[in-house]
Each structure stands twice: as C-alpha cells, then as structure tokens.
Amino acid sequence: MTKRTLMITMNADWRAALRAAAKRATARSYQGEVLNFETAGSFFGKLTERRWALVHALQGQGALSVRELARRVARDVRRVHDDVQALAELGLFERTENGGVECPFEAVHIDMRLTAADPLAA
C-alpha cells in the first residue's frame, strides 16, 4: 500500500491550484495529495492549534474513537468531536466503518509563501 502524503498550500489563484492538482492526478505514480487555502486567514481559521494537536495525536495511530482521541489530548469529547468533524470535512481525517476516525497521512507538509504587498494593487 502506498504511504499517503499531504501537502497544504496557500494559493489565492484557486484555478491554478486546481490545474496543478489535475496534473498530479494524471501522473503515472503517486504524487501525494494537496489541500489548498486561498488565504492565510482561511488556513489559520480552519487549522487551529488545537486541531493540529489532534492531527499530531492521531497520525500513525490507526483508527481511534473520538472519546479515546479526546482522552489522549486531555480535551472535552464534544469539542474534539466538533474539531474531528471539521478535519474530516477538510480531508485530514477519515471515518472508519466502525465509527472511529483516522489520519491517513504519514506525512503532512505545509508550503506557504509570504510576499510583500504590491503598493499599486490597493
């Protein structure tokens, strides 16, 4: 089985990001998966510090129940359930047939570039 990897990018040009994803999808070998955010605000709004802690706690652990994940990170089950739902919607977590949750990615890479604003663009 191929070890899955995820690259998180920040590209305001969502069309270019979609074209790049299509190009990777047609490659003959596995090129990894990409999750793109259009702005830094959307990235940090969706992937909070507590959600990153859940990703880190679940990576490489196989499927766990939400209750067990909450126990491991010492957080309220209901709040962890809400964060797991958000991470599943983004594709960082996957639900299992028996109701558990798992992080299918062996590695997650974040690629962000911050450039100076164009003073003429305002």
PDB file of N, CA, C and O in Angstrom, residues 36-99:
ATOM      1  N   ASN A  36      -5.478  23.045  -0.634  1.00  0.00           N
ATOM      2  CA  ASN A  36      -5.113  24.439  -0.871  1.00  0.00           C
ATOM      3  C   ASN A  36      -6.050  25.390  -0.144  1.00  0.00           C
ATOM      4  O   ASN A  36      -7.259  25.175  -0.096  1.00  0.00           O
ATOM      5  N   PHE A  37      -5.468  26.442   0.407  1.00  0.00           N
ATOM      6  CA  PHE A  37      -6.224  27.539   1.001  1.00  0.00           C
ATOM      7  C   PHE A  37      -5.920  28.792   0.205  1.00  0.00           C
ATOM      8  O   PHE A  37      -4.773  29.017  -0.192  1.00  0.00           O
ATOM      9  N   GLU A  38      -6.938  29.614  -0.020  1.00  0.00           N
ATOM     10  CA  GLU A  38      -6.749  30.829  -0.812  1.00  0.00           C
ATOM     11  C   GLU A  38      -6.064  31.939  -0.024  1.00  0.00           C
ATOM     12  O   GLU A  38      -5.393  32.781  -0.610  1.00  0.00           O
ATOM     13  N   THR A  39      -6.226  31.947   1.296  1.00  0.00           N
ATOM     14  CA  THR A  39      -5.620  32.994   2.117  1.00  0.00           C
ATOM     15  C   THR A  39      -5.054  32.393   3.397  1.00  0.00           C
ATOM     16  O   THR A  39      -5.457  31.308   3.824  1.00  0.00           O
ATOM     17  N   ALA A  40      -4.145  33.140   4.007  1.00  0.00           N
ATOM     18  CA  ALA A  40      -3.606  32.712   5.304  1.00  0.00           C
ATOM     19  C   ALA A  40      -4.709  32.712   6.356  1.00  0.00           C
ATOM     20  O   ALA A  40      -4.744  31.845   7.226  1.00  0.00           O
ATOM     21  N   GLY A  41      -5.633  33.662   6.248  1.00  0.00           N
ATOM     22  CA  GLY A  41      -6.742  33.724   7.193  1.00  0.00           C
ATOM     23  C   GLY A  41      -7.598  32.476   7.153  1.00  0.00           C
ATOM     24  O   GLY A  41      -8.002  31.960   8.195  1.00  0.00           O
ATOM     25  N   SER A  42      -7.870  31.976   5.950  1.00  0.00           N
ATOM     26  CA  SER A  42      -8.680  30.758   5.859  1.00  0.00           C
ATOM     27  C   SER A  42      -7.906  29.546   6.379  1.00  0.00           C
ATOM     28  O   SER A  42      -8.471  28.673   7.023  1.00  0.00           O
ATOM     29  N   PHE A  43      -6.598  29.513   6.137  1.00  0.00           N
ATOM     30  CA  PHE A  43      -5.758  28.432   6.654  1.00  0.00           C
ATOM     31  C   PHE A  43      -5.798  28.410   8.183  1.00  0.00           C
ATOM     32  O   PHE A  43      -6.115  27.391   8.799  1.00  0.00           O
ATOM     33  N   PHE A  44      -5.477  29.550   8.800  1.00  0.00           N
ATOM     34  CA  PHE A  44      -5.419  29.599  10.257  1.00  0.00           C
ATOM     35  C   PHE A  44      -6.801  29.522  10.896  1.00  0.00           C
ATOM     36  O   PHE A  44      -6.938  29.101  12.039  1.00  0.00           O
ATOM     37  N   GLY A  45      -7.839  29.898  10.160  1.00  0.00           N
ATOM     38  CA  GLY A  45      -9.195  29.768  10.669  1.00  0.00           C
ATOM     39  C   GLY A  45      -9.651  28.323  10.729  1.00  0.00           C
ATOM     40  O   GLY A  45     -10.391  27.924  11.629  1.00  0.00           O
ATOM     41  N   LYS A  46      -9.217  27.521   9.781  1.00  0.00           N
ATOM     42  CA  LYS A  46      -9.620  26.109   9.735  1.00  0.00           C
ATOM     43  C   LYS A  46      -8.675  25.196  10.508  1.00  0.00           C
ATOM     44  O   LYS A  46      -9.098  24.198  11.080  1.00  0.00           O
ATOM     45  N   LEU A  47      -7.389  25.488  10.484  1.00  0.00           N
ATOM     46  CA  LEU A  47      -6.401  24.613  11.116  1.00  0.00           C
ATOM     47  C   LEU A  47      -5.801  25.307  12.333  1.00  0.00           C
ATOM     48  O   LEU A  47      -4.695  25.814  12.309  1.00  0.00           O
ATOM     49  N   THR A  48      -6.585  25.294  13.400  1.00  0.00           N
ATOM     50  CA  THR A  48      -6.187  25.932  14.645  1.00  0.00           C
ATOM     51  C   THR A  48      -5.137  25.093  15.375  1.00  0.00           C
ATOM     52  O   THR A  48      -4.891  23.930  15.031  1.00  0.00           O
ATOM     53  N   GLU A  49      -4.570  25.666  16.405  1.00  0.00           N
ATOM     54  CA  GLU A  49      -3.569  24.962  17.199  1.00  0.00           C
ATOM     55  C   GLU A  49      -4.134  23.675  17.798  1.00  0.00           C
ATOM     56  O   GLU A  49      -3.489  22.627  17.789  1.00  0.00           O
ATOM     57  N   ARG A  50      -5.363  23.726  18.286  1.00  0.00           N
ATOM     58  CA  ARG A  50      -5.966  22.529  18.883  1.00  0.00           C
ATOM     59  C   ARG A  50      -6.250  21.450  17.836  1.00  0.00           C
ATOM     60  O   ARG A  50      -6.135  20.264  18.114  1.00  0.00           O
ATOM     61  N   ARG A  51      -6.622  21.872  16.644  1.00  0.00           N
ATOM     62  CA  ARG A  51      -6.857  20.895  15.574  1.00  0.00           C
ATOM     63  C   ARG A  51      -5.546  20.256  15.133  1.00  0.00           C
ATOM     64  O   ARG A  51      -5.498  19.062  14.856  1.00  0.00           O
ATOM     65  N   TRP A  52      -4.469  21.045  15.082  1.00  0.00           N
ATOM     66  CA  TRP A  52      -3.164  20.470  14.758  1.00  0.00           C
ATOM     67  C   TRP A  52      -2.745  19.458  15.809  1.00  0.00           C
ATOM     68  O   TRP A  52      -2.130  18.439  15.486  1.00  0.00           O
ATOM     69  N   ALA A  53      -3.075  19.722  17.063  1.00  0.00           N
ATOM     70  CA  ALA A  53      -2.749  18.766  18.127  1.00  0.00           C
ATOM     71  C   ALA A  53      -3.483  17.445  17.889  1.00  0.00           C
ATOM     72  O   ALA A  53      -2.926  16.368  18.137  1.00  0.00           O
ATOM     73  N   LEU A  54      -4.708  17.511  17.391  1.00  0.00           N
ATOM     74  CA  LEU A  54      -5.453  16.280  17.078  1.00  0.00           C
ATOM     75  C   LEU A  54      -4.802  15.533  15.923  1.00  0.00           C
ATOM     76  O   LEU A  54      -4.677  14.304  15.967  1.00  0.00           O
ATOM     77  N   VAL A  55      -4.394  16.262  14.890  1.00  0.00           N
ATOM     78  CA  VAL A  55      -3.719  15.624  13.753  1.00  0.00           C
ATOM     79  C   VAL A  55      -2.466  14.920  14.248  1.00  0.00           C
ATOM     80  O   VAL A  55      -2.226  13.746  13.937  1.00  0.00           O
ATOM     81  N   HIS A  56      -1.669  15.621  15.031  1.00  0.00           N
ATOM     82  CA  HIS A  56      -0.421  15.046  15.541  1.00  0.00           C
ATOM     83  C   HIS A  56      -0.690  13.819  16.421  1.00  0.00           C
ATOM     84  O   HIS A  56       0.013  12.814  16.327  1.00  0.00           O
ATOM     85  N   ALA A  57      -1.712  13.887  17.263  1.00  0.00           N
ATOM     86  CA  ALA A  57      -2.027  12.777  18.159  1.00  0.00           C
ATOM     87  C   ALA A  57      -2.529  11.557  17.399  1.00  0.00           C
ATOM     88  O   ALA A  57      -2.321  10.419  17.840  1.00  0.00           O
ATOM     89  N   LEU A  58      -3.168  11.762  16.261  1.00  0.00           N
ATOM     90  CA  LEU A  58      -3.771  10.647  15.531  1.00  0.00           C
ATOM     91  C   LEU A  58      -2.857  10.071  14.454  1.00  0.00           C
ATOM     92  O   LEU A  58      -3.010   8.911  14.075  1.00  0.00           O
ATOM     93  N   GLN A  59      -1.896  10.841  13.987  1.00  0.00           N
ATOM     94  CA  GLN A  59      -1.015  10.361  12.924  1.00  0.00           C
ATOM     95  C   GLN A  59      -0.292   9.087  13.337  1.00  0.00           C
ATOM     96  O   GLN A  59       0.317   9.020  14.391  1.00  0.00           O
ATOM     97  N   GLY A  60      -0.388   8.074  12.505  1.00  0.00           N
ATOM     98  CA  GLY A  60       0.303   6.818  12.742  1.00  0.00           C
ATOM     99  C   GLY A  60      -0.297   5.942  13.831  1.00  0.00           C
ATOM    100  O   GLY A  60       0.273   4.912  14.180  1.00  0.00           O
ATOM    101  N   GLN A  61      -1.455   6.308  14.368  1.00  0.00           N
ATOM    102  CA  GLN A  61      -2.063   5.552  15.464  1.00  0.00           C
ATOM    103  C   GLN A  61      -3.129   4.574  15.002  1.00  0.00           C
ATOM    104  O   GLN A  61      -3.653   3.827  15.807  1.00  0.00           O
ATOM    105  N   GLY A  62      -3.485   4.629  13.725  1.00  0.00           N
ATOM    106  CA  GLY A  62      -4.592   3.801  13.269  1.00  0.00           C
ATOM    107  C   GLY A  62      -5.896   4.448  13.683  1.00  0.00           C
ATOM    108  O   GLY A  62      -5.943   5.606  14.094  1.00  0.00           O
ATOM    109  N   ALA A  63      -6.967   3.691  13.604  1.00  0.00           N
ATOM    110  CA  ALA A  63      -8.290   4.226  13.933  1.00  0.00           C
ATOM    111  C   ALA A  63      -8.489   4.277  15.451  1.00  0.00           C
ATOM    112  O   ALA A  63      -8.149   3.336  16.158  1.00  0.00           O
ATOM    113  N   LEU A  64      -9.029   5.395  15.899  1.00  0.00           N
ATOM    114  CA  LEU A  64      -9.374   5.569  17.308  1.00  0.00           C
ATOM    115  C   LEU A  64     -10.791   6.104  17.402  1.00  0.00           C
ATOM    116  O   LEU A  64     -11.281   6.751  16.477  1.00  0.00           O
ATOM    117  N   SER A  65     -11.416   5.890  18.539  1.00  0.00           N
ATOM    118  CA  SER A  65     -12.716   6.516  18.783  1.00  0.00           C
ATOM    119  C   SER A  65     -12.470   7.985  19.128  1.00  0.00           C
ATOM    120  O   SER A  65     -11.383   8.366  19.579  1.00  0.00           O
ATOM    121  N   VAL A  66     -13.476   8.805  18.933  1.00  0.00           N
ATOM    122  CA  VAL A  66     -13.363  10.220  19.288  1.00  0.00           C
ATOM    123  C   VAL A  66     -13.123  10.357  20.794  1.00  0.00           C
ATOM    124  O   VAL A  66     -12.333  11.189  21.232  1.00  0.00           O
ATOM    125  N   ARG A  67     -13.766   9.518  21.564  1.00  0.00           N
ATOM    126  CA  ARG A  67     -13.586   9.550  23.017  1.00  0.00           C
ATOM    127  C   ARG A  67     -12.125   9.257  23.396  1.00  0.00           C
ATOM    128  O   ARG A  67     -11.546   9.938  24.243  1.00  0.00           O
ATOM    129  N   GLU A  68     -11.521   8.268  22.759  1.00  0.00           N
ATOM    130  CA  GLU A  68     -10.126   7.931  23.053  1.00  0.00           C
ATOM    131  C   GLU A  68      -9.201   9.060  22.603  1.00  0.00           C
ATOM    132  O   GLU A  68      -8.230   9.404  23.293  1.00  0.00           O
ATOM    133  N   LEU A  69      -9.474   9.652  21.451  1.00  0.00           N
ATOM    134  CA  LEU A  69      -8.670  10.778  20.978  1.00  0.00           C
ATOM    135  C   LEU A  69      -8.765  11.943  21.964  1.00  0.00           C
ATOM    136  O   LEU A  69      -7.757  12.563  22.302  1.00  0.00           O
ATOM    137  N   ALA A  70      -9.976  12.229  22.452  1.00  0.00           N
ATOM    138  CA  ALA A  70     -10.161  13.294  23.435  1.00  0.00           C
ATOM    139  C   ALA A  70      -9.380  13.004  24.716  1.00  0.00           C
ATOM    140  O   ALA A  70      -8.776  13.911  25.305  1.00  0.00           O
ATOM    141  N   ARG A  71      -9.372  11.757  25.135  1.00  0.00           N
ATOM    142  CA  ARG A  71      -8.620  11.372  26.332  1.00  0.00           C
ATOM    143  C   ARG A  71      -7.129  11.617  26.123  1.00  0.00           C
ATOM    144  O   ARG A  71      -6.449  12.146  26.990  1.00  0.00           O
ATOM    145  N   ARG A  72      -6.620  11.265  24.952  1.00  0.00           N
ATOM    146  CA  ARG A  72      -5.185  11.408  24.677  1.00  0.00           C
ATOM    147  C   ARG A  72      -4.721  12.864  24.624  1.00  0.00           C
ATOM    148  O   ARG A  72      -3.564  13.143  24.915  1.00  0.00           O
ATOM    149  N   VAL A  73      -5.606  13.753  24.230  1.00  0.00           N
ATOM    150  CA  VAL A  73      -5.228  15.174  24.172  1.00  0.00           C
ATOM    151  C   VAL A  73      -5.775  15.967  25.359  1.00  0.00           C
ATOM    152  O   VAL A  73      -5.627  17.188  25.410  1.00  0.00           O
ATOM    153  N   ALA A  74      -6.417  15.272  26.302  1.00  0.00           N
ATOM    154  CA  ALA A  74      -6.963  15.878  27.529  1.00  0.00           C
ATOM    155  C   ALA A  74      -7.907  17.038  27.218  1.00  0.00           C
ATOM    156  O   ALA A  74      -7.761  18.138  27.729  1.00  0.00           O
ATOM    157  N   ARG A  75      -8.903  16.734  26.366  1.00  0.00           N
ATOM    158  CA  ARG A  75      -9.902  17.741  25.996  1.00  0.00           C
ATOM    159  C   ARG A  75     -11.302  17.162  26.123  1.00  0.00           C
ATOM    160  O   ARG A  75     -11.494  15.947  26.164  1.00  0.00           O
ATOM    161  N   ASP A  76     -12.281  18.040  26.140  1.00  0.00           N
ATOM    162  CA  ASP A  76     -13.685  17.672  26.207  1.00  0.00           C
ATOM    163  C   ASP A  76     -14.090  16.903  24.943  1.00  0.00           C
ATOM    164  O   ASP A  76     -13.748  17.311  23.823  1.00  0.00           O
ATOM    165  N   VAL A  77     -14.825  15.816  25.114  1.00  0.00           N
ATOM    166  CA  VAL A  77     -15.220  14.955  23.998  1.00  0.00           C
ATOM    167  C   VAL A  77     -16.045  15.723  22.967  1.00  0.00           C
ATOM    168  O   VAL A  77     -15.841  15.574  21.759  1.00  0.00           O
ATOM    169  N   ARG A  78     -16.965  16.535  23.420  1.00  0.00           N
ATOM    170  CA  ARG A  78     -17.828  17.281  22.484  1.00  0.00           C
ATOM    171  C   ARG A  78     -17.017  18.239  21.607  1.00  0.00           C
ATOM    172  O   ARG A  78     -17.243  18.342  20.414  1.00  0.00           O
ATOM    173  N   ARG A  79     -16.059  18.944  22.214  1.00  0.00           N
ATOM    174  CA  ARG A  79     -15.213  19.872  21.445  1.00  0.00           C
ATOM    175  C   ARG A  79     -14.319  19.116  20.463  1.00  0.00           C
ATOM    176  O   ARG A  79     -14.119  19.548  19.334  1.00  0.00           O
ATOM    177  N   VAL A  80     -13.799  17.982  20.899  1.00  0.00           N
ATOM    178  CA  VAL A  80     -12.978  17.162  19.995  1.00  0.00           C
ATOM    179  C   VAL A  80     -13.841  16.642  18.855  1.00  0.00           C
ATOM    180  O   VAL A  80     -13.409  16.640  17.698  1.00  0.00           O
ATOM    181  N   HIS A  81     -15.066  16.236  19.156  1.00  0.00           N
ATOM    182  CA  HIS A  81     -15.974  15.769  18.109  1.00  0.00           C
ATOM    183  C   HIS A  81     -16.182  16.861  17.061  1.00  0.00           C
ATOM    184  O   HIS A  81     -16.132  16.592  15.860  1.00  0.00           O
ATOM    185  N   ASP A  82     -16.394  18.099  17.490  1.00  0.00           N
ATOM    186  CA  ASP A  82     -16.576  19.216  16.557  1.00  0.00           C
ATOM    187  C   ASP A  82     -15.332  19.426  15.697  1.00  0.00           C
ATOM    188  O   ASP A  82     -15.424  19.632  14.487  1.00  0.00           O
ATOM    189  N   ASP A  83     -14.149  19.359  16.327  1.00  0.00           N
ATOM    190  CA  ASP A  83     -12.905  19.536  15.577  1.00  0.00           C
ATOM    191  C   ASP A  83     -12.648  18.372  14.627  1.00  0.00           C
ATOM    192  O   ASP A  83     -12.161  18.571  13.512  1.00  0.00           O
ATOM    193  N   VAL A  84     -12.970  17.159  15.044  1.00  0.00           N
ATOM    194  CA  VAL A  84     -12.825  15.995  14.168  1.00  0.00           C
ATOM    195  C   VAL A  84     -13.722  16.153  12.945  1.00  0.00           C
ATOM    196  O   VAL A  84     -13.312  15.855  11.817  1.00  0.00           O
ATOM    197  N   GLN A  85     -14.927  16.643  13.153  1.00  0.00           N
ATOM    198  CA  GLN A  85     -15.849  16.872  12.029  1.00  0.00           C
ATOM    199  C   GLN A  85     -15.244  17.867  11.041  1.00  0.00           C
ATOM    200  O   GLN A  85     -15.275  17.646   9.830  1.00  0.00           O
ATOM    201  N   ALA A  86     -14.682  18.956  11.544  1.00  0.00           N
ATOM    202  CA  ALA A  86     -14.067  19.969  10.677  1.00  0.00           C
ATOM    203  C   ALA A  86     -12.865  19.389   9.930  1.00  0.00           C
ATOM    204  O   ALA A  86     -12.688  19.639   8.731  1.00  0.00           O
ATOM    205  N   LEU A  87     -12.054  18.594  10.605  1.00  0.00           N
ATOM    206  CA  LEU A  87     -10.885  17.991   9.964  1.00  0.00           C
ATOM    207  C   LEU A  87     -11.289  16.935   8.941  1.00  0.00           C
ATOM    208  O   LEU A  87     -10.623  16.767   7.915  1.00  0.00           O
ATOM    209  N   ALA A  88     -12.373  16.236   9.188  1.00  0.00           N
ATOM    210  CA  ALA A  88     -12.882  15.258   8.216  1.00  0.00           C
ATOM    211  C   ALA A  88     -13.406  15.973   6.972  1.00  0.00           C
ATOM    212  O   ALA A  88     -13.194  15.506   5.849  1.00  0.00           O
ATOM    213  N   GLU A  89     -14.059  17.111   7.155  1.00  0.00           N
ATOM    214  CA  GLU A  89     -14.551  17.877   6.007  1.00  0.00           C
ATOM    215  C   GLU A  89     -13.399  18.381   5.145  1.00  0.00           C
ATOM    216  O   GLU A  89     -13.532  18.468   3.926  1.00  0.00           O
ATOM    217  N   LEU A  90     -12.268  18.691   5.768  1.00  0.00           N
ATOM    218  CA  LEU A  90     -11.087  19.128   5.018  1.00  0.00           C
ATOM    219  C   LEU A  90     -10.348  17.959   4.369  1.00  0.00           C
ATOM    220  O   LEU A  90      -9.526  18.162   3.481  1.00  0.00           O
ATOM    221  N   GLY A  91     -10.612  16.755   4.831  1.00  0.00           N
ATOM    222  CA  GLY A  91      -9.938  15.578   4.283  1.00  0.00           C
ATOM    223  C   GLY A  91      -8.722  15.138   5.074  1.00  0.00           C
ATOM    224  O   GLY A  91      -8.036  14.198   4.677  1.00  0.00           O
ATOM    225  N   LEU A  92      -8.446  15.774   6.195  1.00  0.00           N
ATOM    226  CA  LEU A  92      -7.308  15.380   7.016  1.00  0.00           C
ATOM    227  C   LEU A  92      -7.593  14.132   7.844  1.00  0.00           C
ATOM    228  O   LEU A  92      -6.678  13.402   8.206  1.00  0.00           O
ATOM    229  N   PHE A  93      -8.852  13.907   8.168  1.00  0.00           N
ATOM    230  CA  PHE A  93      -9.277  12.712   8.896  1.00  0.00           C
ATOM    231  C   PHE A  93     -10.275  11.957   8.037  1.00  0.00           C
ATOM    232  O   PHE A  93     -10.985  12.556   7.235  1.00  0.00           O
ATOM    233  N   GLU A  94     -10.323  10.660   8.247  1.00  0.00           N
ATOM    234  CA  GLU A  94     -11.311   9.813   7.579  1.00  0.00           C
ATOM    235  C   GLU A  94     -12.031   8.990   8.639  1.00  0.00           C
ATOM    236  O   GLU A  94     -11.418   8.531   9.600  1.00  0.00           O
ATOM    237  N   ARG A  95     -13.323   8.807   8.431  1.00  0.00           N
ATOM    238  CA  ARG A  95     -14.130   7.975   9.325  1.00  0.00           C
ATOM    239  C   ARG A  95     -13.965   6.513   8.921  1.00  0.00           C
ATOM    240  O   ARG A  95     -13.854   6.188   7.747  1.00  0.00           O
ATOM    241  N   THR A  96     -13.985   5.638   9.901  1.00  0.00           N
ATOM    242  CA  THR A  96     -13.905   4.205   9.634  1.00  0.00           C
ATOM    243  C   THR A  96     -15.311   3.620   9.697  1.00  0.00           C
ATOM    244  O   THR A  96     -16.241   4.260  10.184  1.00  0.00           O
ATOM    245  N   GLU A  97     -15.458   2.407   9.220  1.00  0.00           N
ATOM    246  CA  GLU A  97     -16.767   1.747   9.195  1.00  0.00           C
ATOM    247  C   GLU A  97     -17.353   1.561  10.588  1.00  0.00           C
ATOM    248  O   GLU A  97     -18.557   1.596  10.758  1.00  0.00           O
ATOM    249  N   ASN A  98     -16.489   1.374  11.587  1.00  0.00           N
ATOM    250  CA  ASN A  98     -16.988   1.137  12.947  1.00  0.00           C
ATOM    251  C   ASN A  98     -17.156   2.424  13.758  1.00  0.00           C
ATOM    252  O   ASN A  98     -17.306   2.378  14.969  1.00  0.00           O
ATOM    253  N   GLY A  99     -17.097   3.581  13.084  1.00  0.00           N
ATOM    254  CA  GLY A  99     -17.339   4.850  13.765  1.00  0.00           C
ATOM    255  C   GLY A  99     -16.098   5.534  14.296  1.00  0.00           C
ATOM    256  O   GLY A  99     -16.195   6.601  14.891  1.00  0.00           O
TER     257      GLY A  99
END
